[in-house]
Coordinates of N, CA and C in Angstrom, one line a residue:
X28 N 77.1 97.0 140.8 CA 78.2 97.5 139.9 C 77.5 97.6 138.5
X29 N 77.7 98.8 137.9 CA 77.1 99.1 136.6 C 78.1 98.6 135.5
X30 N 77.6 97.8 134.6 CA 78.5 97.3 133.5 C 78.0 97.9 132.2
X31 N 78.9 98.0 131.3 CA 78.5 98.4 129.9 C 78.8 97.4 128.9
X32 N 78.2 97.5 127.8 CA 78.5 96.5 126.7 C 79.9 96.7 126.1
X33 N 80.5 95.7 125.9 CA 81.9 95.7 125.3 C 81.8 95.2 123.8
X34 N 82.3 96.0 122.9 CA 82.2 95.5 121.5 C 82.9 94.2 121.4
X35 N 82.3 93.3 120.6 CA 82.8 91.9 120.4 C 84.2 91.9 119.9
X36 N 84.6 92.8 119.1 CA 86.0 92.9 118.6 C 87.0 93.1 119.7
X37 N 86.6 93.4 120.9 CA 87.5 93.7 122.0 C 87.5 92.5 123.1
X38 N 86.8 91.5 122.8 CA 86.8 90.4 123.8 C 88.1 89.8 124.0
X39 N 89.0 89.8 122.9 CA 90.3 89.2 123.1 C 91.1 89.9 124.1
X40 N 90.9 91.2 124.4 CA 91.6 91.9 125.4 C 91.3 91.4 126.8
X41 N 90.3 90.7 127.0 CA 89.9 90.2 128.3 C 90.4 88.7 128.5
X42 N 90.6 88.0 127.4 CA 90.8 86.6 127.6 C 92.1 86.1 126.9
X43 N 93.0 87.0 126.7 CA 94.3 86.7 126.1 C 94.9 85.5 126.8
X44 N 95.3 84.4 126.1 CA 95.6 83.2 126.8 C 96.9 83.1 127.6
X45 N 97.9 83.7 127.2 CA 99.2 83.5 127.9 C 100.3 84.4 127.5
X46 N 101.5 84.2 127.9 CA 102.6 85.1 127.6 C 102.8 85.2 126.1
X47 N 103.2 86.4 125.7 CA 103.7 86.6 124.3 C 105.0 85.8 124.1
X48 N 105.1 85.1 123.0 CA 106.2 84.3 122.7 C 106.8 84.7 121.4
X49 N 108.0 84.3 121.1 CA 108.7 84.4 119.8 C 108.8 83.0 119.2
X50 N 108.0 82.8 118.2 CA 108.0 81.5 117.5 C 109.0 81.5 116.4
X51 N 110.0 80.6 116.5 CA 111.0 80.6 115.4 C 110.8 79.4 114.6
X52 N 111.1 79.5 113.3 CA 110.9 78.5 112.3 C 112.1 78.5 111.4
X53 N 112.3 77.3 110.7 CA 113.3 77.2 109.7 C 113.0 76.1 108.7
X54 N 113.4 76.3 107.4 CA 113.2 75.3 106.4 C 114.1 75.6 105.2
X55 N 114.9 74.6 104.8 CA 115.7 74.7 103.7 C 116.5 76.0 103.6
X56 N 117.2 76.3 104.7 CA 118.1 77.4 104.7 C 117.4 78.8 105.0
X57 N 116.1 78.8 105.1 CA 115.4 80.0 105.4 C 115.0 79.9 106.9
X58 N 114.9 81.0 107.5 CA 114.4 81.1 108.9 C 113.6 82.3 109.2
X59 N 112.8 82.3 110.2 CA 112.0 83.4 110.6 C 111.7 83.3 112.0
X60 N 111.3 84.5 112.6 CA 110.8 84.5 113.9 C 109.6 85.5 113.9
X61 N 108.5 85.1 114.7 CA 107.3 85.9 114.7 C 106.9 86.1 116.2
X62 N 106.3 87.2 116.5 CA 105.7 87.4 117.8 C 104.3 86.7 117.7
X63 N 104.0 86.0 118.8 CA 102.8 85.2 118.8 C 102.2 85.1 120.2
X64 N 100.9 85.3 120.2 CA 100.2 85.3 121.5 C 99.0 84.4 121.6
X65 N 98.6 83.8 120.5 CA 97.5 82.9 120.5 C 97.9 81.4 120.6
X66 N 98.1 81.0 121.9 CA 98.5 79.6 122.1 C 97.8 79.1 123.4
X67 N 97.7 77.8 123.5 CA 97.0 77.2 124.7 C 97.6 75.8 125.0
X68 N 97.8 75.5 126.3 CA 98.1 74.1 126.6 C 96.9 73.2 126.4
X69 N 97.2 72.1 125.7 CA 96.2 71.1 125.4 C 96.3 69.9 126.3
X70 N 97.6 69.5 126.6 CA 97.8 68.3 127.3 C 99.2 68.5 128.1
X71 N 99.4 67.8 129.2 CA 100.6 68.0 130.0 C 101.6 67.0 129.8
X72 N 101.3 65.7 129.6 CA 102.3 64.6 129.4 C 101.8 63.7 128.3
X73 N 102.4 63.8 127.1 CA 103.4 64.7 126.7 C 102.8 66.1 126.5
X74 N 103.6 67.1 126.7 CA 103.1 68.5 126.5 C 102.6 68.8 125.1
X75 N 101.4 69.2 125.0 CA 100.8 69.5 123.7 C 100.4 71.0 123.8
X76 N 100.7 71.8 122.8 CA 100.4 73.2 122.7 C 99.7 73.5 121.4
X77 N 98.5 74.1 121.5 CA 97.9 74.6 120.3 C 98.2 76.0 120.0
X78 N 98.4 76.4 118.8 CA 98.7 77.8 118.5 C 98.1 78.2 117.1
X79 N 97.7 79.4 117.0 CA 97.1 80.0 115.8 C 98.1 80.9 115.1
X80 N 98.3 80.6 113.9 CA 99.2 81.4 113.0 C 98.5 81.7 111.7
X81 N 98.5 82.9 111.3 CA 97.8 83.3 110.1 C 98.6 82.9 108.9
X82 N 97.9 82.5 107.9 CA 98.6 82.0 106.6 C 99.2 83.2 105.9
X83 N 99.0 84.4 106.4 CA 99.7 85.6 105.8 C 101.1 85.8 106.3
X84 N 101.4 85.1 107.4 CA 102.8 85.2 108.0 C 103.8 84.2 107.3
X85 N 105.0 84.7 107.1 CA 106.0 83.9 106.5 C 106.3 82.6 107.4
X86 N 106.1 82.8 108.7 CA 106.3 81.7 109.6 C 105.3 80.5 109.4
X87 N 104.1 80.9 108.9 CA 103.1 79.9 108.6 C 103.7 78.9 107.6
X88 N 104.2 79.4 106.5 CA 104.7 78.6 105.4 C 105.9 77.7 105.9
X89 N 106.8 78.3 106.6 CA 107.9 77.6 107.1 C 107.5 76.5 108.1
X90 N 106.6 76.8 109.0 CA 106.1 75.8 109.9 C 105.4 74.7 109.2
X91 N 104.6 75.0 108.2 CA 103.8 74.0 107.5 C 104.8 73.1 106.7
X92 N 105.8 73.6 106.1 CA 106.8 72.9 105.4 C 107.7 72.0 106.3
X93 N 108.2 72.6 107.3 CA 109.2 71.9 108.2 C 108.5 71.0 109.3
X94 N 107.3 71.4 109.7 CA 106.6 70.7 110.7 C 107.3 70.8 112.1
X95 N 108.1 71.8 112.3 CA 108.7 72.0 113.6 C 109.0 73.5 113.8
X96 N 109.2 73.8 115.1 CA 109.4 75.2 115.5 C 110.0 75.2 116.9
X97 N 110.3 76.4 117.4 CA 110.7 76.6 118.8 C 109.8 77.7 119.3
X98 N 109.2 77.5 120.5 CA 108.5 78.5 121.2 C 109.4 79.1 122.2
X99 N 109.9 80.3 122.0 CA 110.8 81.0 122.8 C 110.1 82.0 123.7
X100 N 110.3 81.9 125.0 CA 109.5 82.7 126.0 C 110.4 83.8 126.5
X101 N 110.1 85.1 126.1 CA 110.9 86.2 126.5 C 110.4 86.8 127.8
X102 N 111.2 87.5 128.6 CA 110.8 88.3 129.7 C 110.6 89.7 129.3
X103 N 110.1 90.5 130.2 CA 109.7 91.9 129.9 C 110.9 92.7 129.4
X104 N 112.1 92.3 129.8 CA 113.3 93.1 129.3 C 113.4 93.0 127.8
X105 N 112.8 92.1 127.1 CA 112.9 91.9 125.7 C 111.6 92.6 125.0
X106 N 110.9 93.4 125.7 CA 109.7 94.0 125.2 C 109.8 94.7 123.9
X107 N 110.8 95.6 123.8 CA 111.0 96.3 122.6 C 111.3 95.4 121.4
X108 N 112.2 94.4 121.6 CA 112.5 93.4 120.6 C 111.2 92.7 120.1
X109 N 110.4 92.3 121.1 CA 109.1 91.6 120.8 C 108.2 92.4 120.0
X110 N 108.1 93.7 120.3 CA 107.3 94.6 119.5 C 107.8 94.8 118.1
X111 N 109.1 95.1 118.0 CA 109.7 95.2 116.7 C 109.5 94.0 115.8
X112 N 109.7 92.8 116.4 CA 109.5 91.6 115.7 C 108.1 91.4 115.2
X113 N 107.2 91.8 116.0 CA 105.7 91.7 115.7 C 105.3 92.7 114.6
X114 N 106.1 93.8 114.4 CA 105.7 94.8 113.5 C 106.4 94.8 112.2
X115 N 107.2 93.7 111.9 CA 108.0 93.6 110.7 C 107.7 92.3 110.0
X116 N 108.0 92.2 108.8 CA 107.8 91.0 108.0 C 109.2 90.4 107.7
X117 N 109.4 89.1 107.9 CA 110.6 88.5 107.6 C 110.8 88.2 106.1
X118 N 109.9 88.6 105.3 CA 110.1 88.4 103.8 C 111.2 89.2 103.2
X119 N 111.4 90.4 103.8 CA 112.4 91.3 103.2 C 113.7 91.5 104.1
X120 N 113.6 91.0 105.4 CA 114.8 91.2 106.2 C 115.0 90.0 107.2
X121 N 116.2 89.9 107.8 CA 116.4 89.0 108.8 C 116.0 89.5 110.1
X122 N 114.8 89.1 110.6 CA 114.3 89.6 111.8 C 115.1 89.3 113.1
X123 N 115.9 88.2 113.0 CA 116.8 88.0 114.2 C 117.7 89.2 114.3
X124 N 118.4 89.5 113.2 CA 119.4 90.6 113.3 C 118.7 91.9 113.5
X125 N 117.6 92.2 112.8 CA 116.9 93.5 113.0 C 116.3 93.7 114.4
X126 N 116.0 92.6 115.1 CA 115.5 92.8 116.4 C 116.5 92.5 117.6
X127 N 117.7 92.2 117.2 CA 118.8 92.0 118.2 C 118.6 90.7 118.9
X128 N 118.2 89.6 118.2 CA 117.9 88.3 118.8 C 119.0 87.3 118.3
X129 N 119.6 86.5 119.2 CA 120.6 85.6 118.8 C 120.1 84.2 118.6
X130 N 120.1 83.7 117.4 CA 119.7 82.3 117.1 C 120.8 81.3 117.6
X131 N 120.4 80.2 118.2 CA 121.3 79.1 118.6 C 120.7 77.8 118.1
X132 N 121.6 76.8 117.8 CA 121.0 75.5 117.4 C 120.2 74.9 118.5
X133 N 119.1 74.2 118.0 CA 118.3 73.4 118.9 C 118.8 72.0 119.0
X134 N 118.3 71.2 119.9 CA 118.7 69.8 120.1 C 117.9 68.9 119.2
X135 N 116.6 69.1 119.1 CA 115.7 68.2 118.5 C 115.1 68.6 117.1
X136 N 115.2 69.9 116.9 CA 114.5 70.5 115.7 C 115.5 71.4 114.9
X137 N 115.2 71.7 113.7 CA 116.0 72.6 112.8 C 115.8 74.1 113.1
X138 N 114.7 74.4 113.7 CA 114.4 75.8 114.0 C 115.3 76.3 115.2
X139 N 115.8 77.6 115.2 CA 116.7 78.0 116.2 C 116.0 78.4 117.5
X140 N 116.8 78.2 118.6 CA 116.5 78.8 119.9 C 116.8 80.2 119.9
X141 N 116.2 81.0 120.7 CA 116.6 82.4 120.8 C 117.3 82.6 122.2
X142 N 118.6 82.9 122.1 CA 119.4 82.9 123.3 C 118.9 83.8 124.4
X143 N 118.4 84.9 124.1 CA 118.0 85.9 125.1 C 116.7 85.6 125.8
X144 N 116.0 84.6 125.3 CA 114.7 84.2 126.0 C 115.1 83.3 127.2
X145 N 114.3 83.4 128.3 CA 114.6 82.6 129.5 C 114.1 81.1 129.4
X146 N 113.3 80.8 128.4 CA 112.9 79.4 128.1 C 112.7 79.2 126.7
X147 N 112.9 78.0 126.2 CA 112.7 77.6 124.8 C 112.1 76.2 124.8
X148 N 111.1 76.1 124.0 CA 110.4 74.8 123.8 C 110.5 74.3 122.4
X149 N 111.2 73.2 122.2 CA 111.4 72.7 120.8 C 110.2 71.8 120.5
X150 N 109.5 72.1 119.4 CA 108.2 71.5 119.1 C 108.2 70.9 117.7
X151 N 107.4 69.8 117.6 CA 107.0 69.2 116.3 C 105.5 69.3 116.1
X152 N 105.1 69.6 114.9 CA 103.7 69.6 114.6 C 103.1 68.2 114.6
X153 N 102.0 67.9 115.4 CA 101.5 66.6 115.5 C 100.0 66.5 114.9
X154 N 99.4 67.7 114.7 CA 98.0 67.7 114.2 C 97.8 69.0 113.4
X155 N 97.3 68.9 112.2 CA 97.1 70.0 111.3 C 95.6 70.1 110.8
X156 N 94.7 69.3 111.4 CA 93.3 69.2 111.0 C 92.6 70.5 111.0
X157 N 93.0 71.4 111.9 CA 92.3 72.7 112.1 C 93.0 73.8 111.4
X158 N 94.1 73.5 110.7 CA 94.9 74.6 110.0 C 94.1 75.2 108.9
X159 N 93.5 74.4 108.0 CA 92.8 75.0 106.9 C 91.7 76.0 107.3
X160 N 91.0 75.7 108.4 CA 89.8 76.5 108.8 C 90.3 77.6 109.8
X161 N 91.2 77.4 110.7 CA 91.5 78.3 111.7 C 93.0 78.7 111.9
X162 N 93.9 78.1 111.1 CA 95.3 78.3 111.2 C 95.8 77.7 112.6
X163 N 95.2 76.7 113.1 CA 95.4 76.1 114.4 C 96.3 74.9 114.3
X164 N 97.5 75.0 114.7 CA 98.5 73.9 114.7 C 98.6 73.3 116.1
X165 N 98.7 72.0 116.2 CA 98.9 71.3 117.5 C 100.4 70.9 117.5
X166 N 101.1 71.3 118.5 CA 102.5 71.1 118.6 C 102.8 70.2 119.9
X167 N 103.8 69.2 119.7 CA 104.2 68.5 120.8 C 105.6 69.0 121.2
X168 N 105.8 69.3 122.5 CA 107.1 69.8 123.0 C 108.0 68.5 123.1
X169 N 109.1 68.6 122.4 CA 110.1 67.5 122.4 C 111.2 67.7 123.4
X170 N 111.6 68.9 123.6 CA 112.6 69.3 124.6 C 112.4 70.7 125.1
X171 N 112.6 70.9 126.4 CA 112.4 72.2 127.0 C 113.7 72.7 127.7
X172 N 114.0 73.9 127.5 CA 115.1 74.6 128.1 C 114.6 75.7 129.0
X173 N 115.3 75.9 130.2 CA 114.9 77.1 131.0 C 116.2 77.6 131.7
X174 N 116.3 78.9 131.9 CA 117.4 79.5 132.6 C 117.2 79.3 134.0
X175 N 118.0 78.6 134.8 CA 117.7 78.4 136.2 C 117.9 79.6 137.0
X176 N 118.6 80.6 136.5 CA 118.8 81.9 137.2 C 117.5 82.8 137.2
X177 N 116.6 82.5 136.3 CA 115.4 83.3 136.3 C 114.3 82.6 137.1
X178 N 114.1 83.1 138.3 CA 113.2 82.4 139.3 C 111.7 82.8 139.1
X179 N 111.4 84.1 139.0 CA 110.0 84.5 138.8 C 110.0 85.4 137.5
X180 N 109.9 84.8 136.4 CA 110.0 85.6 135.1 C 108.8 86.6 135.0
X181 N 109.1 87.8 134.6 CA 108.0 88.8 134.3 C 107.7 88.7 132.8
X182 N 106.6 88.1 132.4 CA 106.3 87.9 131.0 C 105.3 89.0 130.5
X183 N 105.3 89.1 129.2 CA 104.4 90.1 128.5 C 103.1 89.4 128.1
X184 N 102.0 90.1 128.2 CA 100.7 89.5 127.8 C 100.0 90.6 126.9
X185 N 99.7 90.2 125.7 CA 99.2 91.2 124.8 C 97.7 91.6 125.1
X186 N 97.5 92.8 125.1 CA 96.1 93.3 125.4 C 95.5 93.9 124.2
X187 N 96.2 94.0 123.1 CA 95.6 94.5 121.8 C 96.2 95.9 121.5
X188 N 96.4 96.1 120.2 CA 96.8 97.4 119.7 C 98.0 98.0 120.4
X189 N 99.0 97.3 120.5 CA 100.3 97.8 121.1 C 100.3 97.9 122.6
X190 N 99.2 97.4 123.3 CA 99.2 97.4 124.8 C 99.5 96.0 125.3
X191 N 100.4 96.0 126.3 CA 100.8 94.8 127.0 C 100.7 94.9 128.5
X192 N 100.4 93.8 129.1 CA 100.3 93.7 130.5 C 101.6 92.9 130.9
X193 N 102.2 93.2 132.1 CA 103.3 92.4 132.6 C 102.8 91.6 133.7
X194 N 103.2 90.3 133.6 CA 102.8 89.4 134.7 C 103.4 89.9 136.0
X195 N 102.6 89.9 137.0 CA 103.0 90.5 138.3 C 103.4 89.5 139.4
X196 N 102.9 89.9 140.6 CA 103.2 89.1 141.8 C 102.7 87.7 141.7
X197 N 103.4 86.8 142.2 CA 103.0 85.4 142.3 C 102.4 85.2 143.7
X198 N 101.2 84.6 143.8 CA 100.6 84.3 145.1 C 100.3 82.8 145.1
X199 N 100.1 82.3 146.3 CA 99.7 80.9 146.5 C 98.3 80.8 147.1
X200 N 97.5 80.0 146.5 CA 96.2 79.7 147.1 C 96.1 78.2 147.3
X201 N 95.2 77.7 148.1 CA 95.0 76.3 148.3 C 94.7 75.6 147.0
X202 N 95.4 74.4 146.8 CA 95.2 73.6 145.6 C 95.5 72.2 146.0
X203 N 94.7 71.3 145.4 CA 95.0 69.9 145.6 C 96.0 69.4 144.6
X204 N 96.2 70.2 143.5 CA 97.2 69.8 142.5 C 98.6 70.0 143.0
X205 N 99.5 69.2 142.6 CA 100.9 69.3 143.1 C 101.7 69.9 141.9

């Protein structure tokens, strides 16, 4: 097989970590939602998630101040709303309204759940040591919600520059993990 060199700026298109999410934040009467795709599971019990958020985003300031958020996981049917949300700033408009997203009160945190998403993870910031260098927050999931009617969700995965891949068929392979 003949391979060619890939520009280093395109490596992210090969190793994108997981489904695109909508990260909601709130602090002192302000709220925001951002499209986010740079996150990773760090631990399973308790669940810890690492995520990268640019300090240029309004959500960065709200997360840093409140130290809590909700990771809302949309299905492919919310693709247009996800793209609209990712291409707008919440500094001048209410992105929930502009993107057709319904905020709902969370149980453990002040940030809102997004009703249209099939899953919502209420999180608290537990480590900010890598925020100054990398914008990397470590979040602990405090409460998780999932729509039991959604059996095999089709999630979006960002491939760069407006291109998304949709999670496909589920297969089973031998595994010792339960």
